[in-house]
Short mmCIF file of C-alpha atoms and ligand atoms in Angstrom, two decimals:
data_model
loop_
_atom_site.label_atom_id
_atom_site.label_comp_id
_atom_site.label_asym_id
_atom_site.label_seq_id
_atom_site.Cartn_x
_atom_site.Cartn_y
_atom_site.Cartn_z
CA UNK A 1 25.61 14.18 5.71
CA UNK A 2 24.45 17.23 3.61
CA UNK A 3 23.32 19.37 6.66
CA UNK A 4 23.55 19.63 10.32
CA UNK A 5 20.57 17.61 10.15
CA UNK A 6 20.34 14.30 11.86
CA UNK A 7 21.17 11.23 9.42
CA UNK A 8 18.71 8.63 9.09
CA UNK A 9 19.93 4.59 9.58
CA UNK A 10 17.98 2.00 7.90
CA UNK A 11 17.56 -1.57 8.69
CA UNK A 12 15.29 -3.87 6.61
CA UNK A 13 13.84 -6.97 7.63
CA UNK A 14 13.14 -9.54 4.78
CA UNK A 15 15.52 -9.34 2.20
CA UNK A 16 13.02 -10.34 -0.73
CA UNK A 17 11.09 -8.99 -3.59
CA UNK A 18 9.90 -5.60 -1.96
CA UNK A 19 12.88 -5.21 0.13
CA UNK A 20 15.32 -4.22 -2.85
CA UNK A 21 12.81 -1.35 -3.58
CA UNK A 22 13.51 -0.14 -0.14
CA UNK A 23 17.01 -0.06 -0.60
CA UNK A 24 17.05 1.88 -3.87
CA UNK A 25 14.39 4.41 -2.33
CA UNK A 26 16.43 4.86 0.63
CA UNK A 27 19.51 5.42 -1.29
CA UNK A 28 17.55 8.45 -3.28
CA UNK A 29 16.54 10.04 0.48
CA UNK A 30 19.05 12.89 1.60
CA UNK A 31 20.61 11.50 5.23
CA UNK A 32 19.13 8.24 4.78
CA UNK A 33 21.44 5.67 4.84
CA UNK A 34 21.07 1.42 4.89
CA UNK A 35 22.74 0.67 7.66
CA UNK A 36 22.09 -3.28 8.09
CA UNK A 37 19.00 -6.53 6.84
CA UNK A 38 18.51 -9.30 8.52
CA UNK A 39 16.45 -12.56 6.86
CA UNK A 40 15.61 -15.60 8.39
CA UNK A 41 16.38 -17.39 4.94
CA UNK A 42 19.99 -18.96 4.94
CA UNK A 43 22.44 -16.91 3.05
CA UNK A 44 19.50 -13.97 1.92
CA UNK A 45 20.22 -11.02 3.99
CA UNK A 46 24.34 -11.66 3.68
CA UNK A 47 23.72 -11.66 -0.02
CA UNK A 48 21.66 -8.52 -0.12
CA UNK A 49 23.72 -7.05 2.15
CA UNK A 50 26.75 -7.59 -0.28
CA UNK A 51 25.24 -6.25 -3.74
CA UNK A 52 24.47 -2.83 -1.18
CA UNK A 53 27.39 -2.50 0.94
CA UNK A 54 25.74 -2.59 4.51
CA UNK A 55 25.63 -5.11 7.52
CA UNK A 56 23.60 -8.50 7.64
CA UNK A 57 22.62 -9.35 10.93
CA UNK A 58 22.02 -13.06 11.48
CA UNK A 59 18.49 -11.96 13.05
CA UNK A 60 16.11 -9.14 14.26
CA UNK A 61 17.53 -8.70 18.04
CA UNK A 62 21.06 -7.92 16.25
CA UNK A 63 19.62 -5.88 14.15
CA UNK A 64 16.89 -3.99 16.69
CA UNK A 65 20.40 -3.57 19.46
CA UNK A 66 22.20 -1.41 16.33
CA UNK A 67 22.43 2.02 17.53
CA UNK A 68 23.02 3.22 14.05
CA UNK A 69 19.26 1.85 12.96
CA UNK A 70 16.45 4.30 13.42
CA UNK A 71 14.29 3.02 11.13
CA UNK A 72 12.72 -0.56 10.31
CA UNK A 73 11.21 -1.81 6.81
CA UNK A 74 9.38 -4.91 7.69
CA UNK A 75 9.04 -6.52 4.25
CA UNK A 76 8.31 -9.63 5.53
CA UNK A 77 5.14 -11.95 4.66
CA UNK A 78 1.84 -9.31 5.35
CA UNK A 79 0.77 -12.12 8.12
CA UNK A 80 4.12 -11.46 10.16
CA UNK A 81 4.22 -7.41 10.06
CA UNK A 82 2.61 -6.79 13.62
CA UNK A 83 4.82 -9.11 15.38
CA UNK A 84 7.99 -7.94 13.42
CA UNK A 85 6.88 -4.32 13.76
CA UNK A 86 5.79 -4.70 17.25
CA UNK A 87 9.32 -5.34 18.31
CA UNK A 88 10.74 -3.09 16.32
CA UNK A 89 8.73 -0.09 17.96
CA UNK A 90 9.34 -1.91 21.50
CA UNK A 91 13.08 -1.20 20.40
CA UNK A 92 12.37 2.50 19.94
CA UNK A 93 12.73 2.19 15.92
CA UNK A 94 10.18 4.24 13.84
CA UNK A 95 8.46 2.01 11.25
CA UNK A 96 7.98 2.00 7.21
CA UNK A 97 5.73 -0.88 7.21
CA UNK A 98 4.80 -2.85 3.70
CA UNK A 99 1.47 -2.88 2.89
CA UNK A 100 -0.99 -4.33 4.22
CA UNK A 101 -0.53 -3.76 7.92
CA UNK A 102 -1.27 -6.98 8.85
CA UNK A 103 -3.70 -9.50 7.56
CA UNK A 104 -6.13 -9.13 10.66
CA UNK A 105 -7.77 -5.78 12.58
CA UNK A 106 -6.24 -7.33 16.03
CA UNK A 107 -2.86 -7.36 14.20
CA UNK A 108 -3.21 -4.09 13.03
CA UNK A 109 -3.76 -2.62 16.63
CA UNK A 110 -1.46 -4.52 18.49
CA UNK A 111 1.10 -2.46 15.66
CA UNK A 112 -0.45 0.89 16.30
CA UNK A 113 -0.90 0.54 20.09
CA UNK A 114 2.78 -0.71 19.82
CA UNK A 115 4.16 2.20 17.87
CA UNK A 116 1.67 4.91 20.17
CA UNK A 117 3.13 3.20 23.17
CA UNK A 118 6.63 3.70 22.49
CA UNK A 119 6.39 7.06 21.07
CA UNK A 120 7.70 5.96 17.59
CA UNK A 121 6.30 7.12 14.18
CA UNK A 122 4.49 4.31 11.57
CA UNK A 123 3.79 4.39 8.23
CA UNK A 124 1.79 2.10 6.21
CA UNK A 125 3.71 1.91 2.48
CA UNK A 126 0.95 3.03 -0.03
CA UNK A 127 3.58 4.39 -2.20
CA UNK A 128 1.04 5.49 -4.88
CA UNK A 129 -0.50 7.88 -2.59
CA UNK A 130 3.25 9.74 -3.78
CA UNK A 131 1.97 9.38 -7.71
CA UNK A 132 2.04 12.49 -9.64
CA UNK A 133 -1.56 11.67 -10.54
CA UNK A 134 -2.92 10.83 -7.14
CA UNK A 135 -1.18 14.45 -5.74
CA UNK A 136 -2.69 16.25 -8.47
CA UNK A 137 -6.35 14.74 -7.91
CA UNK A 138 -5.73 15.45 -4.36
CA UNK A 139 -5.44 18.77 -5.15
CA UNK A 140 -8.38 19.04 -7.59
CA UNK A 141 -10.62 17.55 -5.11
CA UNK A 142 -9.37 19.94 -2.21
CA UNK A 143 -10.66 22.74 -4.46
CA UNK A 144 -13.71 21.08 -5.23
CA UNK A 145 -13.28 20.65 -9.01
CA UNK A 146 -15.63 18.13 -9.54
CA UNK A 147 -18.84 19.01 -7.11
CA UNK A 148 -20.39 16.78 -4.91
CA UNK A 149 -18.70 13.13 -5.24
CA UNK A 150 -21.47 10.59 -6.33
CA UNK A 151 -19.64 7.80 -7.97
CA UNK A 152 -16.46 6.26 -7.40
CA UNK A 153 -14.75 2.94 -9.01
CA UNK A 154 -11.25 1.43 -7.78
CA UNK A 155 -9.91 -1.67 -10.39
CA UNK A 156 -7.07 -3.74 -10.54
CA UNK A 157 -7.24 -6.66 -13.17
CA UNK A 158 -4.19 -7.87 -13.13
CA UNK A 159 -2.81 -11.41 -14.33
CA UNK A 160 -0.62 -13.78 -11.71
CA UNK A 161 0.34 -17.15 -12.94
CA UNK A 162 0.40 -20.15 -10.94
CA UNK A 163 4.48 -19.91 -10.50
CA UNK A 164 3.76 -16.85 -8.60
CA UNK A 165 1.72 -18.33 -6.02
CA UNK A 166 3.96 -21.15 -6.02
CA UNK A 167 7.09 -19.09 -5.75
CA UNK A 168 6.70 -18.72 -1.82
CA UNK A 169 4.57 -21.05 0.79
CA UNK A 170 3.37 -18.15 2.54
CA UNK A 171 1.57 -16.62 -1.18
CA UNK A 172 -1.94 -17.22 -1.50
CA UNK A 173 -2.31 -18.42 2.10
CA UNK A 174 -5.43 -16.83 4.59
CA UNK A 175 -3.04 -16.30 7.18
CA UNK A 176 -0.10 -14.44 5.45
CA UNK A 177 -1.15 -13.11 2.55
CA UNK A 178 -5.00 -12.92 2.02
CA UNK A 179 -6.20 -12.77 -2.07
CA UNK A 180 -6.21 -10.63 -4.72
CA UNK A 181 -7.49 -7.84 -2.84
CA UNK A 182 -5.26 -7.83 -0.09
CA UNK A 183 -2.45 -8.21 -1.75
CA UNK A 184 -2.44 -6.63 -5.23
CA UNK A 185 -6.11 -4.64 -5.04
CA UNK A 186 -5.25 -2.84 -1.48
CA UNK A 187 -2.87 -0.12 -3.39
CA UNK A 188 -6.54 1.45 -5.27
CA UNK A 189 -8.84 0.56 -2.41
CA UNK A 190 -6.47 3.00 -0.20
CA UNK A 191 -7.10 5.58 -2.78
CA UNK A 192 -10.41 5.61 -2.90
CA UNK A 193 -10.66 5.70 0.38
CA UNK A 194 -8.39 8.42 0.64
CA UNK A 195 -10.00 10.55 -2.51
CA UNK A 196 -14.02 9.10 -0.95
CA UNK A 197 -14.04 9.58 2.79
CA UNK A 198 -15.09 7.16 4.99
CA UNK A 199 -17.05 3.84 3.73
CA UNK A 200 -20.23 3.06 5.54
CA UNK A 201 -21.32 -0.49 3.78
CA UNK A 202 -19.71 -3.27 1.31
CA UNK A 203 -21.78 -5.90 -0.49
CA UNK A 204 -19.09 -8.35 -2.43
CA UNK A 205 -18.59 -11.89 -4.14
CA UNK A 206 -15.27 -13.51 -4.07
CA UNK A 207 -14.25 -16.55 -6.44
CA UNK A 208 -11.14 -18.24 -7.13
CA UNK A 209 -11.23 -18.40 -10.77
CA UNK A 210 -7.81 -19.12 -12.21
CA UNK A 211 -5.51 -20.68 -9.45
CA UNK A 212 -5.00 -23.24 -7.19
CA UNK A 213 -5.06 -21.40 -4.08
CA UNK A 214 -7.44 -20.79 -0.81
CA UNK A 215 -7.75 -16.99 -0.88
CA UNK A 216 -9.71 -15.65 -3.40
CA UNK A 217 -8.13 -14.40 -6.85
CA UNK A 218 -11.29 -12.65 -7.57
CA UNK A 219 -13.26 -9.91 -5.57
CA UNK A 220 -15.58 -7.40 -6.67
CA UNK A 221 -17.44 -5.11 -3.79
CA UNK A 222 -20.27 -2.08 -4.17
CA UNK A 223 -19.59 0.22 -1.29
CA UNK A 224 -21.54 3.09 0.24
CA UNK A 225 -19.48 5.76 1.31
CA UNK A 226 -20.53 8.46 4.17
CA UNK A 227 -20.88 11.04 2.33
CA UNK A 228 -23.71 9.00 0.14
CA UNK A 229 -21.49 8.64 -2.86
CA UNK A 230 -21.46 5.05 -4.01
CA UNK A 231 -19.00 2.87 -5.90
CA UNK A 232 -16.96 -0.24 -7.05
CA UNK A 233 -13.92 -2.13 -5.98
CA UNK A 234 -12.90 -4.98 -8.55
CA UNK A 235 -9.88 -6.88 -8.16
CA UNK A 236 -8.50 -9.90 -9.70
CA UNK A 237 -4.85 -11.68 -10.22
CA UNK A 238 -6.83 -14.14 -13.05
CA UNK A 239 -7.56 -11.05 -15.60
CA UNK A 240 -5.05 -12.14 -18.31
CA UNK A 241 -2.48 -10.31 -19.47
CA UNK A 242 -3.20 -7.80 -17.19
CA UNK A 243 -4.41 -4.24 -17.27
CA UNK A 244 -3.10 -0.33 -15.51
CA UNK A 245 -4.61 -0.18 -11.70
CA UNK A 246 -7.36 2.31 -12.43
CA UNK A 247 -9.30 4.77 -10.14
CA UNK A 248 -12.13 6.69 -11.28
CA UNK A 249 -13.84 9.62 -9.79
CA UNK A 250 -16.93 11.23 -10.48
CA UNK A 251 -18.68 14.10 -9.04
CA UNK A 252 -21.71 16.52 -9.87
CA UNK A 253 -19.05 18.99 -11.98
CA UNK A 254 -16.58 16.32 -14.03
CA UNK A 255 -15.23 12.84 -13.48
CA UNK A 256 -10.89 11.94 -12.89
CA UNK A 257 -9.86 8.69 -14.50
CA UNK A 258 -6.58 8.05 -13.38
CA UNK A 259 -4.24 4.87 -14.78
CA UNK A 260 -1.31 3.55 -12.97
CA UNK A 261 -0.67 6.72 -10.90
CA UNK A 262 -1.31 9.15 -13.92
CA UNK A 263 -4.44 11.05 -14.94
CA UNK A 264 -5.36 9.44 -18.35
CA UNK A 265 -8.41 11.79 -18.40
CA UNK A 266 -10.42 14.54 -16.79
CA UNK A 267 -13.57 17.00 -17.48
CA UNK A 268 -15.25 19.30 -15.29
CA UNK A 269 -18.46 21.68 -15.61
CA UNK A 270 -18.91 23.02 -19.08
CA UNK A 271 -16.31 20.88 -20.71
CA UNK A 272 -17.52 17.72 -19.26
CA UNK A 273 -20.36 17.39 -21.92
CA UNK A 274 -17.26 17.89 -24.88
CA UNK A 275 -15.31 15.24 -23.32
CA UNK A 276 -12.22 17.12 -23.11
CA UNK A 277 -9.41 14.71 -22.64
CA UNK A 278 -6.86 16.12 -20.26
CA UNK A 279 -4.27 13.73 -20.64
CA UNK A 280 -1.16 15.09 -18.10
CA UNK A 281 0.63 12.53 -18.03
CA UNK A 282 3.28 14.12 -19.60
CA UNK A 283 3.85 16.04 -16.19
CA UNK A 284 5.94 13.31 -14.75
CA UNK A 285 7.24 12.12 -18.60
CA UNK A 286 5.16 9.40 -20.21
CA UNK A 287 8.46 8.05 -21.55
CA UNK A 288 9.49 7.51 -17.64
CA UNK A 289 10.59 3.60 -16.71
CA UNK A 290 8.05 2.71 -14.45
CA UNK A 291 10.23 1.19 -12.21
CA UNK A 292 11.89 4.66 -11.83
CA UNK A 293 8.74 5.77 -11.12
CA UNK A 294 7.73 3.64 -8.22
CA UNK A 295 11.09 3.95 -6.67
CA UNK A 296 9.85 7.42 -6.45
CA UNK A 297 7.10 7.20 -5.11
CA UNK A 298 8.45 4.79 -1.96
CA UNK A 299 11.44 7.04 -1.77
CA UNK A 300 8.66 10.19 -1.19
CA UNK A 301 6.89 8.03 1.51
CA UNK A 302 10.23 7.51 3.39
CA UNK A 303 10.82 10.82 3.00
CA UNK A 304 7.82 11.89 4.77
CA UNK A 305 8.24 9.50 7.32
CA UNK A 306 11.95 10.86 7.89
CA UNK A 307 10.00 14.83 8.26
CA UNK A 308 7.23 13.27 10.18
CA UNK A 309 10.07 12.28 12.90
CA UNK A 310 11.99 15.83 12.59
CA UNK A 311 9.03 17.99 12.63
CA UNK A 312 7.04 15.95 15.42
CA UNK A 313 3.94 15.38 13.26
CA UNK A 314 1.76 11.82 12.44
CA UNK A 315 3.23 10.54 8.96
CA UNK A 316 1.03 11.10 5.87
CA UNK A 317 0.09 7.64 5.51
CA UNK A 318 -0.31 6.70 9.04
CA UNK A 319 -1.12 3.28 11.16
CA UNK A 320 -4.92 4.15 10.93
CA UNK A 321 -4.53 4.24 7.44
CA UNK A 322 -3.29 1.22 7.13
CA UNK A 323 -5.76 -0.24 9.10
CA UNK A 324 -8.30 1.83 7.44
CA UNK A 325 -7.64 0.31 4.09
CA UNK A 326 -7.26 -3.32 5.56
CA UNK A 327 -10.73 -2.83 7.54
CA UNK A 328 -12.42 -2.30 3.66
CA UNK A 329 -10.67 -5.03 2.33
CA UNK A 330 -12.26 -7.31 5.71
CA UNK A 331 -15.60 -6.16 4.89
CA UNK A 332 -15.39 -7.55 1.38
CA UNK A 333 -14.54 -10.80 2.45
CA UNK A 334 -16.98 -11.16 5.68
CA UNK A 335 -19.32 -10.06 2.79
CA UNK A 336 -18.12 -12.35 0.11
CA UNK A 337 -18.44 -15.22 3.26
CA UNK A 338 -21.90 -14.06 4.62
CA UNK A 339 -23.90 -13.07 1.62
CA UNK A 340 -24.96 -10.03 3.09
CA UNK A 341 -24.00 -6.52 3.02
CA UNK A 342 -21.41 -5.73 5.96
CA UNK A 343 -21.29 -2.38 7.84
CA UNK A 344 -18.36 -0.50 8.40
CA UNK A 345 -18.35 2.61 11.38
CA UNK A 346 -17.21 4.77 8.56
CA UNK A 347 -14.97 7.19 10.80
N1 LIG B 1 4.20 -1.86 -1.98
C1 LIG B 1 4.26 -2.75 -2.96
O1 LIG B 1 4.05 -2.40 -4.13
C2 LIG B 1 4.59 -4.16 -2.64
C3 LIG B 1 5.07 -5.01 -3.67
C4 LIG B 1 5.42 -6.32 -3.32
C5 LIG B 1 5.28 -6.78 -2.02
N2 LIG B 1 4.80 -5.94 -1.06
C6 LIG B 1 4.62 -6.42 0.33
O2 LIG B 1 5.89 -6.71 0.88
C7 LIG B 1 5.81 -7.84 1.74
C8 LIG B 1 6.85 -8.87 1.29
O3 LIG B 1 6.54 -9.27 -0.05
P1 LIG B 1 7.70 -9.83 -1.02
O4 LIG B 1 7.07 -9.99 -2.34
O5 LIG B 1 8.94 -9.04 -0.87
O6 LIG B 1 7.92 -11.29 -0.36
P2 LIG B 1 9.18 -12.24 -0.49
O7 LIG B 1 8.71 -13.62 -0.17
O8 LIG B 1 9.89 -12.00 -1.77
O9 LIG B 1 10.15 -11.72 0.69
C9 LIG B 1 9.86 -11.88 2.06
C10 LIG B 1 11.17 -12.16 2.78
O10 LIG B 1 10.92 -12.15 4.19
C11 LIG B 1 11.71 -13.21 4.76
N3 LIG B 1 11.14 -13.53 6.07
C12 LIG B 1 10.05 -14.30 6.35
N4 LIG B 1 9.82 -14.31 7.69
C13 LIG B 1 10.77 -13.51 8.25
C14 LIG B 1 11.07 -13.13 9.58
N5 LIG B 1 10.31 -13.53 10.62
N6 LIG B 1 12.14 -12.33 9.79
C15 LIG B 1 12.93 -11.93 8.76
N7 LIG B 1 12.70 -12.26 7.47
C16 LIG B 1 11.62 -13.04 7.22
C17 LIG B 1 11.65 -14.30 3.74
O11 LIG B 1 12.71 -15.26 3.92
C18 LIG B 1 11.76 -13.51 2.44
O12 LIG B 1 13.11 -13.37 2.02
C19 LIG B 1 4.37 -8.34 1.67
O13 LIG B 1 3.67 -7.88 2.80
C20 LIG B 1 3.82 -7.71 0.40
O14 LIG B 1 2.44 -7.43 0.49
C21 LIG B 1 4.48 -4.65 -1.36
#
């Protein structure tokens, strides 16, 4: 402990791919600590649990009766994070939940009601929220830099082989994982959310192009947004060899391209017309590992959570954020199923 602040215990449920991200970003948090994982895999959580010199619990009531946890990661499969978290908060633990929430709107609320009911703070990881690029667009469009938003475009081509989807049985699966969208595109279609408002209709087409899988590895949406701006959402896990997540803004005084969590380019009002490229990337180093980077940018989320709890506020990324995201990401696919545009109530 640095301070006569309160430390912070961590326990993480799924020892997997995401979870050692959680451990590295809670070992950069002052007074967080990993205090114990639990997996239901044979041998996983004891094995993570000996590379980072905490407890493995043989399951989640061991781990949920630790006095010294506080805090749950659920980085389990997205289909099992309401019933994971919803025990967790029933166990008085505040939550850093992976994205997406859940898979399903009824999942999602059963999580919020759960956390609401037992008084315990949620947040939905959407770690590049925490991107230097992302904070500083946040701020540009909080001071109006670009006008009146008209035009918005949120793309993720990336490129997932068939080993991927093979790799686990719950990947590629309707009822734990959801597509390309859910599972890769969510991360931009949370942004644009975020830097849009509220989205009032989606129009889409899914395909599965590339893989042998039942979810979709190809979605592309136009949305309406409240305000009356309009705009894309394109994702895909098929778009060989895969391309930076990219977010692009536009309003009646300049446009904001921003690539992987950095603005690649920006013009407003008279300089718009020149083209002036306003490459800052170089305000979080362009020579930066990205790993170091999104380690960051979790580690900044957790830290919020951990102030959230001290200073008795909602978390910046909250459980209606989550669910915010994940209702967008429905739409496209009732869409994508229907053939016909699908209205959102845009709050
Ligand atoms: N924020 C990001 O950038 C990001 C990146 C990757 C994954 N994720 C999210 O993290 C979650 C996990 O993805 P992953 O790639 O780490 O998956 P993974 O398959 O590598 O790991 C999941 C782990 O959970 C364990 N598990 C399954 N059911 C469990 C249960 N009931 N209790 C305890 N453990 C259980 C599995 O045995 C496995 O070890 C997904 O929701 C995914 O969307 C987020």
């Amino acid at each position: 402990m640095t301070s006569g602040a309160e430390e912070h215990g961590f326990g993480i449920v799924g020892t997997g791919v995401i979870a050692a991200m959680h451990a590295a970003a809670i070992a950069t948090v002052p007074r967080a600590r990993l205090a114990a994982v639990t997996d239901v895999a044979g041998g996983a959580a004891a094995a993570f649990a000996a590379a980072r010199g905490c407890a493995a619990e043989p399951g989640l009531d061991q781990l949920l009766a630790r006095p010294d946890v506080d805090v749950v990661c659920v980085c389990v499969p997205s289909g099992l994070h309401a019933e994971v978290g919803v025990r967790a908060a029933r166990a008085g633990k505040h939550l850093v939940v992976e994205k997406p929430i859940d898979v399903t709107l009824a999942a999602a609320d059963r999580l919020i009601e759960a956390a609401r009911a037992a008084g315990v703070a949620l947040t939905v990881i959407s770690q590049h929220r925490f991107d230097p690029g992302l904070i500083e667009l946040k701020r540009l469009l909080g001071d109006g830099a670009l006008g009146r938003l008209v035009l918005a475009e949120a793309s993720t081509k990336w490129y997932r082989t068939q080993a991927y989807y093979d790799s686990a049985a719950w990947r590629g699966t309707w009822a734990m994982d959801g597509g390309s969208l859910m599972n890769q595109g969510i991360h931009y279609v949370d942004l644009l959310r975020w830097c849009m408002g509220p989205v009032t209709e989606v129009t889409a087409v899914c395909a599965t192009q590339a893989h042998q899988v039942e979810v979709e590895d190809t979605a592309l949406a136009i949305v309406r947004f409240g305000s009356g701006a309009v705009g894309t959402i394109l994702s895909s896990t098929a778009a060989y060899p895969g391309f930076p997540q990219r977010l692009e803004i536009t309003g009646t005084d300049g446009t904001v391209i921003v690539e992987d969590g950095r603005i690649v380019r920006r013009a407003f009002g008279a300089q718009a017309t020149a083209g002036v490229p306003g490459d800052d990337a170089g305000a979080v180093g362009a020579g930066a590992d990205p790993a170091a980077i999104e380690v960051a940018s979790h580690a900044a989320q957790i830290a919020d959570l951990l102030a959230a709890v001290e200073e008795g506020r909602a978390p910046a990324v909250d459980g209606q954020a989550g669910r915010d995201a994940l209702e967008i990401v429905r739409a496209v696919y009732e869409s994508a199923r229907t053939g016909a545009p699908v209205g959102l109530t845009g709050s």
